XYZ file of C-alpha atoms in Angstrom:
735
model
C -6.750 -0.555 49.784
C -6.468 -4.309 49.994
C -5.730 -6.708 47.180
C -6.575 -10.327 47.812
C -5.718 -13.743 46.448
C -8.267 -16.514 46.856
C -7.753 -20.243 46.615
C -11.329 -20.934 45.719
C -13.999 -19.408 43.546
C -15.012 -15.880 44.541
C -18.560 -14.861 45.382
C -19.609 -14.194 41.822
C -19.557 -16.714 39.001
C -20.213 -15.515 35.466
C -21.377 -17.313 32.326
C -18.565 -18.958 30.373
C -17.592 -18.007 26.857
C -14.575 -19.817 25.386
C -11.737 -17.492 24.529
C -9.669 -18.772 21.624
C -6.682 -16.466 21.010
C -3.735 -17.640 18.911
C -0.887 -17.697 21.344
C 0.877 -15.630 23.822
C -0.614 -13.739 26.620
C 1.299 -10.587 26.048
C 1.096 -8.050 28.684
C 2.938 -6.359 31.438
C 2.771 -3.053 33.276
C 3.921 -1.449 36.477
C 3.407 -3.728 39.482
C 2.107 -2.219 42.706
C 1.319 -3.161 46.280
C -0.984 -6.027 47.326
C -2.077 -7.722 50.482
C 0.694 -9.918 51.704
C 0.884 -13.364 50.160
C 3.709 -15.844 50.321
C 5.338 -16.910 47.080
C 4.007 -20.267 46.024
C 4.950 -22.798 43.418
C 2.771 -25.714 42.444
C 3.050 -28.187 39.611
C -0.046 -29.804 38.168
C 0.682 -33.140 36.499
C -1.600 -35.280 34.464
C -2.366 -38.720 35.834
C -0.207 -41.541 34.555
C -3.240 -42.982 32.863
C -5.764 -40.928 30.928
C -8.605 -43.198 32.068
C -10.890 -40.978 34.115
C -8.070 -38.817 35.420
C -9.609 -35.520 34.429
C -13.070 -36.555 35.604
C -11.995 -36.563 39.251
C -9.528 -33.675 39.180
C -10.612 -30.623 41.182
C -9.480 -27.425 39.455
C -7.561 -24.786 41.371
C -8.977 -21.265 41.295
C -6.412 -18.470 41.436
C -7.914 -15.032 42.075
C -6.154 -11.726 41.628
C -7.504 -8.200 41.835
C -8.319 -5.183 43.959
C -11.353 -3.184 44.936
C -11.510 -1.950 41.331
C -11.137 -5.229 39.480
C -10.845 -8.972 39.882
C -9.922 -11.993 37.755
C -10.396 -15.682 38.483
C -8.116 -18.119 36.677
C -8.877 -21.829 36.630
C -5.966 -24.305 36.559
C -6.888 -27.837 35.515
C -4.892 -31.025 35.196
C -3.657 -30.162 31.681
C -4.484 -26.514 31.062
C -5.587 -23.136 32.371
C -8.024 -20.447 31.361
C -9.527 -17.195 32.530
C -12.752 -18.231 34.221
C -14.448 -14.889 34.955
C -13.895 -11.489 36.519
C -15.059 -7.901 36.646
C -13.672 -4.446 35.895
C -16.154 -2.101 37.515
C -19.554 -2.758 35.961
C -18.066 -4.732 33.049
C -18.061 -8.490 33.619
C -15.427 -10.733 32.090
C -16.347 -14.115 30.663
C -14.453 -17.353 30.134
C -11.533 -17.280 27.710
C -8.228 -18.902 26.850
C -5.041 -17.269 28.040
C -3.107 -17.740 24.799
C -2.949 -19.635 21.544
C -0.038 -20.241 19.183
C -0.065 -21.372 15.574
C 2.877 -23.628 14.750
C 4.142 -24.824 11.367
C 5.525 -28.318 10.884
C 8.253 -27.516 8.356
C 8.639 -31.185 7.419
C 5.023 -31.797 6.425
C 3.670 -28.263 5.956
C 0.892 -28.980 8.450
C -0.209 -26.407 10.990
C -1.232 -27.052 14.575
C -2.227 -25.017 17.596
C -1.051 -24.886 21.164
C -3.452 -23.150 23.545
C -3.573 -22.581 27.275
C -6.685 -24.672 27.793
C -5.402 -28.252 27.329
C -2.681 -30.764 26.370
C 0.043 -29.653 28.802
C 1.730 -32.187 31.039
C 3.150 -29.505 33.324
C 1.849 -26.146 34.553
C 3.887 -24.327 37.172
C 2.542 -21.394 39.125
C 4.598 -18.750 40.900
C 2.794 -16.039 42.834
C 3.723 -12.932 44.781
C 1.673 -9.892 45.816
C 2.627 -8.065 42.606
C 3.097 -10.889 40.127
C 1.609 -14.124 38.873
C 3.578 -16.362 36.500
C 2.258 -19.477 34.780
C 4.692 -21.710 32.896
C 3.271 -24.298 30.514
C 5.548 -27.080 29.232
C 5.588 -30.583 27.723
C 2.768 -30.050 25.254
C 1.190 -33.121 23.701
C 1.293 -31.352 20.329
C 4.887 -30.139 20.538
C 6.879 -31.250 23.611
C 9.776 -28.913 22.768
C 7.867 -25.675 23.369
C 7.170 -23.917 26.656
C 5.074 -20.824 27.282
C 5.493 -18.401 30.164
C 2.655 -16.000 30.832
C 3.280 -13.299 33.416
C 0.734 -10.979 34.992
C 1.984 -7.817 36.709
C -0.677 -6.732 39.202
C -1.531 -3.299 40.581
C -4.469 -1.498 42.092
C -5.958 -0.386 38.756
C -5.344 -3.409 36.568
C -3.126 -6.129 35.171
C -0.353 -6.176 32.585
C 0.216 -9.394 30.682
C 3.298 -10.539 28.798
C 4.042 -13.807 27.047
C 7.227 -15.579 26.053
C 7.268 -18.803 24.033
C 10.469 -20.861 24.197
C 10.909 -23.084 21.156
C 13.554 -25.811 21.278
C 12.082 -27.762 18.361
C 14.042 -28.657 15.238
C 10.764 -29.267 13.409
C 8.244 -26.610 14.412
C 8.268 -22.878 13.658
C 6.066 -20.316 15.413
C 3.936 -18.438 12.855
C 1.682 -16.291 15.016
C 0.451 -15.918 18.540
C -2.607 -14.438 20.221
C -2.727 -12.686 23.560
C -5.518 -13.374 26.081
C -8.842 -12.827 24.441
C -10.964 -10.277 26.250
C -14.593 -11.394 26.512
C -16.959 -8.999 28.272
C -20.613 -8.422 29.070
C -22.482 -5.415 30.379
C -25.429 -3.143 29.764
C -25.065 -0.788 28.117
C -21.905 -2.040 26.440
C -20.278 1.021 24.891
C -17.238 0.515 22.691
C -14.228 2.596 21.611
C -12.161 1.463 18.617
C -8.958 3.187 17.330
C -10.488 3.567 13.890
C -9.162 6.675 12.060
C -9.132 9.272 14.873
C -11.299 7.059 17.102
C -14.893 5.884 16.965
C -17.471 5.317 19.710
C -20.280 2.816 19.247
C -22.808 3.524 21.977
C -24.660 0.497 23.340
C -22.821 -1.742 20.906
C -24.458 -4.820 22.412
C -27.828 -3.651 21.107
C -26.738 -2.838 17.551
C -23.797 -5.215 17.064
C -20.341 -4.457 15.712
C -17.558 -6.337 13.946
C -14.255 -5.234 12.485
C -10.728 -6.529 11.942
C -7.911 -3.995 12.201
C -4.400 -4.458 10.815
C -2.072 -2.278 12.871
C -0.532 0.112 11.997
C -2.402 1.303 8.920
C -4.839 3.890 7.541
C -7.692 2.628 9.715
C -6.014 1.238 12.859
C -4.071 4.313 13.943
C -3.530 3.378 17.610
C -3.356 0.304 19.876
C -6.128 0.602 22.445
C -9.797 -0.274 22.920
C -12.338 0.235 25.683
C -15.640 -1.221 26.845
C -17.696 0.714 29.396
C -21.149 1.127 30.848
C -22.865 3.941 32.753
C -19.870 4.860 34.943
C -16.768 3.187 33.571
C -15.278 -0.048 32.354
C -12.160 -1.752 31.039
C -9.350 -0.241 29.004
C -7.465 -2.736 26.808
C -4.201 -1.376 25.415
C -1.332 -3.014 23.582
C 1.499 -1.095 25.229
C 4.036 -1.953 22.552
C 6.618 0.860 22.426
C 7.929 -0.095 18.964
C 4.540 -0.596 17.245
C 4.984 -4.185 16.071
C 2.566 -5.609 13.515
C -0.632 -7.055 14.933
C -4.251 -7.744 14.093
C -7.124 -6.726 16.347
C -10.503 -8.372 15.848
C -13.372 -6.825 17.794
C -16.855 -8.301 17.773
C -20.014 -7.475 19.685
C -23.146 -9.592 19.350
C -25.764 -11.215 21.541
C -24.752 -8.969 24.446
C -21.128 -10.179 24.452
C -18.083 -8.202 23.324
C -14.773 -9.780 22.356
C -11.334 -8.415 21.528
C -8.662 -10.715 20.141
C -5.109 -9.651 19.354
C -2.956 -11.747 17.024
C 0.748 -11.062 16.522
C 2.807 -12.397 13.577
C 5.960 -14.028 14.868
C 9.434 -12.755 14.060
C 11.544 -15.272 12.108
C 8.317 -17.163 11.545
C 9.640 -19.825 9.149
C 12.597 -21.067 11.198
C 12.290 -24.108 13.475
C 13.584 -23.349 16.940
C 12.864 -19.613 16.751
C 11.227 -18.458 19.983
C 8.715 -15.671 20.510
C 8.915 -12.761 22.937
C 6.056 -10.325 23.072
C 7.041 -6.741 22.427
C 5.836 -4.611 25.317
C 2.795 -5.709 27.237
C -0.976 -5.858 27.118
C -2.711 -3.732 29.687
C -6.197 -4.281 31.130
C -7.177 -1.427 33.412
C -10.331 -0.391 35.226
C -11.317 3.195 34.526
C -14.091 5.587 35.411
C -15.730 7.679 32.711
C -15.871 7.126 28.963
C -13.673 7.068 25.839
C -11.913 10.304 26.810
C -10.707 8.779 30.085
C -9.540 5.642 28.265
C -7.686 7.866 25.787
C -5.871 9.538 28.688
C -4.500 6.138 29.727
C -3.110 5.483 26.261
C -1.752 9.024 26.056
C 0.205 8.393 29.249
C 1.744 5.269 27.695
C 2.595 7.146 24.478
C 4.246 10.062 26.253
C 6.246 7.887 28.642
C 7.181 4.853 26.509
C 6.493 5.155 22.768
C 9.622 5.259 20.618
C 7.873 7.058 17.753
C 7.092 10.323 19.514
C 8.838 13.462 18.167
C 9.575 16.544 20.229
C 6.433 18.239 21.495
C 5.700 21.403 19.575
C 7.750 20.224 16.584
C 10.369 22.991 16.321
C 11.654 21.159 13.216
C 8.483 22.064 11.256
C 8.435 25.463 9.556
C 5.897 27.780 11.212
C 4.361 28.644 7.816
C 3.053 25.123 7.408
C 1.792 24.782 10.954
C -0.469 27.767 10.390
C -2.037 26.725 7.049
C -5.786 26.850 7.770
C -7.049 25.372 4.497
C -6.018 22.916 1.760
C -7.129 22.144 -1.746
C -6.356 19.063 -3.820
C -6.716 18.905 -7.568
C -4.953 17.663 -10.631
C -3.746 18.951 -13.947
C -5.968 17.794 -16.845
C -4.635 14.680 -18.547
C -2.360 14.878 -21.527
C -3.042 12.682 -24.547
C -0.319 10.321 -23.386
C -1.983 9.897 -19.989
C -5.249 8.730 -21.516
C -8.161 8.219 -19.108
C -6.170 7.177 -16.030
C -7.207 9.602 -13.285
C -7.202 9.760 -9.469
C -10.709 8.331 -9.157
C -11.333 9.251 -5.512
C -10.785 12.932 -6.258
C -13.587 12.892 -8.853
C -12.097 16.113 -10.114
C -13.944 18.591 -12.293
C -10.822 19.973 -13.896
C -11.868 19.247 -17.479
C -15.247 20.924 -16.905
C -13.624 24.283 -16.209
C -10.845 24.233 -18.806
C -7.142 23.567 -18.927
C -6.138 26.542 -16.730
C -8.707 25.848 -13.992
C -6.237 24.055 -11.726
C -4.215 27.273 -11.425
C -6.839 29.983 -11.791
C -9.330 28.588 -9.262
C -6.605 28.050 -6.678
C -5.426 31.647 -6.990
C -8.998 32.957 -6.776
C -9.559 30.889 -3.627
C -6.370 32.201 -2.049
C -7.409 35.787 -2.769
C -10.964 35.352 -1.488
C -9.995 33.636 1.761
C -7.137 36.038 2.411
C -5.163 33.364 4.290
C -2.363 30.934 3.340
C -3.528 27.760 1.617
C -1.831 24.480 0.782
C -2.264 22.746 -2.561
C -1.749 19.017 -3.130
C -1.233 18.633 -6.887
C -1.794 15.439 -8.857
C -0.879 14.624 -12.448
C 2.164 16.898 -12.447
C 4.195 14.066 -14.006
C 4.244 12.612 -17.528
C 3.122 9.122 -16.505
C -0.592 8.310 -16.007
C -1.975 8.184 -12.483
C -1.294 4.806 -10.761
C 0.626 3.610 -13.849
C 4.382 3.258 -14.347
C 5.257 4.047 -10.735
C 7.908 4.899 -9.522
C 8.972 6.637 -12.754
C 7.522 10.034 -11.801
C 10.006 12.274 -13.566
C 10.179 14.276 -15.713
C 7.694 16.940 -14.630
C 5.214 18.173 -17.210
C 6.026 21.654 -18.597
C 2.467 22.742 -17.775
C 3.148 21.990 -14.102
C 6.336 24.050 -14.041
C 4.541 26.977 -15.675
C 1.550 26.799 -13.315
C 3.787 26.322 -10.281
C 5.385 29.724 -10.824
C 1.980 31.442 -10.954
C 0.789 29.647 -7.819
C 3.945 30.538 -5.898
C 3.708 34.169 -6.969
C 0.122 34.217 -5.622
C 1.221 32.870 -2.225
C -0.073 29.318 -2.634
C 2.034 26.551 -1.076
C 2.428 23.658 -3.544
C 3.037 19.991 -2.725
C 3.259 17.409 -5.543
C 2.026 13.858 -5.040
C 4.180 10.756 -5.302
C 3.442 7.191 -4.289
C 6.271 6.148 -1.951
C 5.228 2.518 -1.371
C 4.041 0.900 -4.604
C 5.737 -0.298 -7.798
C 3.507 -0.830 -10.844
C 4.126 -4.450 -11.805
C 3.777 -4.152 -15.593
C 5.953 -1.110 -16.244
C 8.276 -3.204 -18.453
C 5.540 -3.052 -21.112
C 6.239 0.691 -21.382
C 9.933 0.151 -22.065
C 11.417 1.230 -18.718
C 14.908 -0.170 -18.300
C 14.547 -0.218 -14.519
C 11.329 -2.212 -14.168
C 9.454 -4.463 -11.796
C 9.887 -7.717 -13.715
C 13.680 -7.486 -13.821
C 14.448 -5.647 -10.600
C 11.497 -4.433 -8.539
C 10.257 -7.954 -7.887
C 13.357 -8.514 -5.753
C 12.026 -5.968 -3.275
C 8.335 -6.865 -3.309
C 6.745 -7.931 -0.033
C 6.213 -11.700 -0.191
C 3.302 -13.707 1.205
C 3.358 -17.185 2.776
C 3.776 -18.725 -0.676
C 6.757 -16.471 -1.410
C 4.707 -14.630 -4.048
C 4.562 -10.838 -4.372
C 1.650 -9.186 -2.611
C -0.223 -6.815 -4.942
C -3.490 -4.897 -5.302
C -5.544 -4.162 -8.406
C -6.557 -0.563 -9.071
C -9.234 0.738 -11.477
C -6.842 2.535 -13.836
C -6.338 0.715 -17.180
C -2.994 0.588 -18.971
C -2.661 1.239 -22.681
C -2.397 -2.537 -23.133
C -5.867 -2.977 -21.606
C -4.495 -4.532 -18.426
C -5.709 -3.353 -15.013
C -3.119 -1.619 -12.885
C -1.380 -3.867 -10.376
C 0.529 -2.112 -7.613
C 2.884 -4.119 -5.419
C 3.756 -2.697 -1.988
C 7.523 -2.646 -1.745
C 9.209 -4.047 1.322
C 11.109 -1.225 3.048
C 13.683 -3.832 4.039
C 14.844 -3.698 0.396
C 17.401 -0.903 0.518
C 17.289 -0.095 -3.223
C 13.620 0.864 -2.871
C 14.419 3.375 -0.163
C 17.115 4.806 -2.439
C 14.709 5.050 -5.398
C 12.246 7.118 -3.361
C 15.071 9.294 -2.038
C 16.284 10.037 -5.566
C 12.762 10.888 -6.749
C 12.378 13.386 -3.894
C 15.762 14.982 -4.560
C 15.085 15.285 -8.298
C 11.669 16.871 -7.732
C 13.209 19.468 -5.441
C 16.028 20.099 -7.916
C 13.532 20.489 -10.761
C 10.869 22.685 -9.191
C 10.624 25.127 -6.246
C 7.933 23.134 -4.434
C 7.157 23.658 -0.757
C 7.326 19.988 0.124
C 6.173 16.559 -1.038
C 3.217 14.330 -0.308
C 4.545 10.764 0.153
C 1.433 8.709 -0.502
C 0.661 5.448 1.319
C 3.592 5.326 3.749
C 1.466 5.859 6.865
C -1.567 4.210 5.276
C -0.548 0.792 3.949
C -0.717 -2.031 6.479
C 2.625 -3.744 7.044
C 3.050 -7.104 5.365
C 4.790 -9.838 7.400
C 7.095 -10.332 4.418
C 8.596 -13.833 4.094
C 11.640 -12.821 2.055
C 14.945 -14.013 3.492
C 16.851 -11.594 1.224
C 15.657 -8.319 2.748
C 16.959 -6.388 5.767
C 14.650 -8.090 8.238
C 13.816 -11.501 9.615
C 10.821 -13.080 7.840
C 7.460 -12.387 9.469
C 6.349 -9.874 12.047
C 7.939 -7.306 14.311
C 8.305 -3.548 13.974
C 10.732 -3.586 11.047
C 8.157 -2.392 8.459
C 7.513 0.966 10.109
C 11.129 1.118 11.303
C 12.460 0.810 7.742
C 9.981 3.253 6.219
C 10.859 5.676 9.006
C 14.518 5.110 8.122
C 13.723 5.929 4.489
C 12.002 9.167 5.460
C 14.699 10.138 7.961
C 17.324 9.677 5.227
C 15.307 11.797 2.785
C 14.743 14.485 5.415
C 18.477 14.796 6.125
C 18.954 16.683 2.857
C 15.573 18.279 2.352
C 15.278 22.049 1.905
C 15.213 23.669 5.333
C 11.583 24.720 5.164
C 10.114 21.773 3.228
C 6.974 20.109 4.578
C 6.735 16.308 4.213
C 3.473 14.516 4.892
C 1.811 11.189 4.181
C -1.571 9.526 3.854
C -3.666 8.800 6.941
C -2.411 8.803 10.513
C -0.805 5.560 11.646
C 0.967 6.731 14.807
C 4.459 5.178 14.422
C 5.200 7.483 11.486
C 4.798 10.639 13.566
C 8.534 10.564 14.240
C 9.533 11.281 10.624
C 6.613 13.103 8.988
C 5.594 16.698 9.554
C 1.945 16.000 8.828
C -0.726 13.380 8.233
C -3.428 13.700 5.558
C -6.514 12.751 7.592
C -8.823 12.636 4.566
C -10.829 9.578 5.684
C -12.011 11.047 8.988
C -15.554 11.038 7.622
C -17.488 8.541 9.754
C -20.478 9.749 11.735
C -19.406 8.373 15.130
C -15.907 9.873 15.309
C -14.352 11.214 18.501
C -11.082 13.201 18.659
C -8.960 10.626 20.474
C -6.016 10.940 18.081
C -5.929 14.774 18.317
C -6.244 14.531 22.110
C -2.923 12.661 22.085
C -1.029 13.991 19.086
C -2.195 17.571 18.380
C 1.094 19.058 19.616
C 3.250 16.524 17.813
C 2.088 16.478 14.190
C -0.051 18.462 11.749
C -3.378 16.823 10.865
C -4.910 18.095 7.654
C -8.016 17.656 5.558
C -11.230 15.665 5.162
C -12.563 14.335 1.895
C -15.973 15.797 1.025
C -15.832 15.598 -2.783
C -16.477 12.587 -4.989
C -19.732 10.793 -4.218
C -20.595 13.364 -1.533
C -19.793 16.401 -3.708
C -23.399 17.676 -3.774
C -24.210 17.017 -0.103
C -24.049 20.445 1.514
C -25.009 19.133 4.965
C -22.150 16.619 4.822
C -19.737 19.338 3.695
C -20.614 21.710 6.541
C -20.666 18.990 9.210
C -17.170 17.744 8.409
C -15.770 21.239 8.006
C -17.079 22.131 11.479
C -15.943 18.904 13.112
C -12.491 19.261 11.572
C -12.208 22.713 13.125
C -13.158 21.391 16.554
C -10.751 18.445 16.203
C -7.880 20.845 15.470
C -7.352 19.781 11.863
C -6.279 22.070 9.063
C -9.441 22.356 6.979
C -10.360 21.349 3.483
C -8.436 19.080 1.087
C -11.155 19.601 -1.500
C -11.275 20.681 -5.142
C -10.548 24.331 -5.861
C -13.897 24.733 -7.647
C -15.478 25.375 -4.236
C -14.610 29.012 -4.967
C -17.423 29.034 -7.544
C -20.017 28.046 -4.925
C -21.012 31.200 -3.026
C -23.233 29.355 -0.525
C -20.460 27.005 0.541
C -17.876 29.756 0.500
C -19.808 31.846 3.028
C -19.547 29.078 5.636
C -16.051 28.087 4.537
C -14.745 31.621 4.986
C -16.066 31.842 8.564
C -14.459 28.589 9.664
C -11.205 29.045 7.750
C -10.608 32.476 9.243
C -11.478 31.160 12.697
C -8.933 28.369 12.220
C -6.313 30.892 11.135
C -6.989 33.301 14.011
C -6.686 30.462 16.536
C -3.543 28.931 15.007
C -1.562 29.011 18.269
C -4.391 27.328 20.151
C -4.569 24.381 17.740
C -0.809 24.076 17.216
C 0.367 24.485 20.805
C -2.750 23.910 22.899
C -4.463 20.815 24.238
C -7.802 19.347 23.243
C -9.934 18.880 26.361
C -12.968 16.758 27.138
C -15.599 17.767 24.557
C -18.733 19.417 25.951
C -22.093 17.676 25.816
C -24.500 19.498 23.528
C -28.280 19.405 23.244
C -30.172 21.498 20.732
C -33.631 21.961 19.309
C -32.452 20.791 15.874
C -32.967 17.172 14.871
C -29.827 15.388 13.609
C -29.681 14.911 9.841
C -28.906 11.639 8.110
C -27.190 11.897 4.752
C -24.379 10.216 2.797
C -24.550 7.295 5.208
C -23.969 9.104 8.500
C -25.992 10.793 11.230
C -24.942 14.411 11.766
C -25.673 16.509 14.833
C -26.447 20.098 13.860
C -24.757 21.880 16.761
C -21.184 20.858 17.571
C -18.770 22.075 20.244
C -15.164 21.630 21.323
C -12.829 22.918 24.029
C -9.110 23.677 23.801
C -6.701 24.959 26.455
C -3.742 27.201 25.623
C -0.138 26.016 25.872
C 0.370 27.647 29.273
C -3.080 26.463 30.422
C -4.165 29.998 31.336
C -6.891 30.244 28.693
C -9.708 27.880 27.832
C -11.605 28.362 24.575
C -15.012 26.933 23.723
C -16.049 26.807 20.065
C -19.680 26.181 19.133
C -20.743 25.689 15.510
C -24.244 25.564 14.074
C -23.926 23.707 10.756
C -27.631 24.014 9.977
C -29.378 26.535 7.720
C -31.774 27.112 10.618
C -31.216 29.009 13.859
C -30.488 26.828 16.885
C -30.997 26.976 20.628
C -28.381 24.899 22.424
C -27.585 23.772 25.956
C -23.880 23.098 26.497
C -22.562 21.087 29.444
C -18.958 21.922 30.341
C -16.369 20.438 32.731
C -14.712 23.390 34.532
C -13.005 21.174 37.102
C -11.076 19.546 34.242
C -10.465 22.722 32.247
C -9.025 24.524 35.252
C -11.006 27.728 34.758
C -14.040 29.362 36.312
C -16.507 28.651 33.521
C -20.135 27.601 34.024
C -21.108 23.957 34.287
C -23.958 24.581 31.875
C -24.657 27.422 29.479
C -27.195 28.201 26.789
C -26.624 29.760 23.382
C -28.798 30.941 20.514
C -26.916 30.447 17.277
C -27.616 31.937 13.901
C -27.706 29.606 10.868
C -24.284 28.377 9.733
C -22.430 30.295 12.420
C -19.489 29.835 14.774
C -19.321 31.235 18.306
C -16.166 31.541 20.431
C -16.017 31.872 24.241
C -12.786 32.322 26.197
C -12.122 32.039 29.943
C -8.850 32.943 31.633
C -7.519 31.456 34.824
C -5.325 33.101 37.416
C -2.696 30.428 37.154
């Protein structure tokens, strides 16, 4: 293998697309061997006079790469940019190497410093494994300097950016790493949306989304573009999960990925910026599953949020729950009409005892353990007067005893992030106006961030919930006390801490909290500290879980409620990485989709194949015999294969073709025959599960990957499947 540097443009030249990114090329990864090249240093200076100087300047082309990939950087008299390149069949287009947004604290004006222009000095240092560009003496702010390093190896490049700020006037607000601009046909796209989504031939259909990481949508930090055989993996290898925004856009045959990072200590002149971790661009062969393997390697070798594999700290009873329900106790007169809207519960339709009776009937009919997430157990209305959850309603304490006696595991809901801003109107001595506002996350105008919810207070005002900054220690103590008092009041099996792993971090500007204003990893660090403190004194067998599946919270929660995994283009990237580290439970198929049986069966089947604990639906499903017939089959399968899903590994999913046409309903396209493969903990058994979600019989052709599974299974097999059925095949290896 030979890796070459070129001093002039390589054989291919690609169309140019300007790459604006906000500052900081932030990447780095393991360097490796290259063809010998002597270290060089060259300074490019602007001409003493601006008259015509740039017109006659010949740019220098710096080329780095290997047989797998290549990049051409163009250094001009006052700037530098990525000119073009290729990672396999994916072509890279023109883009800036970084961009920084600066704040003039004297005037309040904002300006940008980018790699492309207005630098009096650019110094280059090159070795076989490393390229460093240092930009200094900016026309916009002479006191800043930016160093962009590229660590080079056979498979790709790792970028990292440091901005030195010696200014007494300018503060760094945010930076953007090199913007990835690509072209190819087809241009397939992976985004870390929920458990992962794949948009096939994105260039033809277009795609746009902005992801705030980490939150309920952006669960991981990697993307991929690929064609027929492979492409480019783009991962933010940040081991502490700092705040960042990813914007991905595909249109007119061009795909772009831009990463913006809020600066730490963003309001202070003279504060410098150092990128946390590195940004990795790597050539890979295959598809999304192969890109996921690259991120999994980073997670298992570098991520600081990873708990012990197998989670011996989680009680075995809760690892083996195959099915969950969620429901709420009918409102009291005091609670009025404020209800958990997304649950669209039918509690009132079936009477005041439904929430207990239906759950017990479901437990008896399924014959397996079930979990129960209970809402409205408290005296306050839903989404109103948080965090004043106690006391518990007497009806909850009475029903809890019956549920426990019937073998149902019960987990009450609390919101562990938000404070309702108008609770003083209800006479609470400890209220937001007098105290909570001190801990609210503050925006750039030093005003509390808040969100309006549909619940209406008794005063007629809409509910306003303010996310509390976890850097405000009293908030962490309030949540701890609520948890302890719940457990002292009622024999619950654990607690659902809503929103912690769902709400996007706010680059809070408060100077009074336990963090520097702006970005960094402190938001997830402090909420993890809160949960670690609560867990220190929790009952030995208690199960703590939170909403959605933002990865940095895996270190302190036992489970993630994966209720929004309901898109039609999902792939199990998150389970492929985290199945042995944290419980993933539930998909939401009630509410607006309550009457869509096809939607219900599709997501139940896909959840099984993804290794999730099933359900998180209203208990009234027990009154629907048609749904129950399918539900019983899959729930018992999930229970029988507990060890496989808890301790095993999700493998590359098979490719399935069937005679049944996909169905479109509730906004998604649903294949009718689904399949998944898991390998046992000791890798001696490989299990294939095939599910026909249709009410018609199906003939299916299933393409497997025995060389990856490590067993002697066929490359291709056929199956005739009865309506609404599940089939299990197991192969054993001699290893």
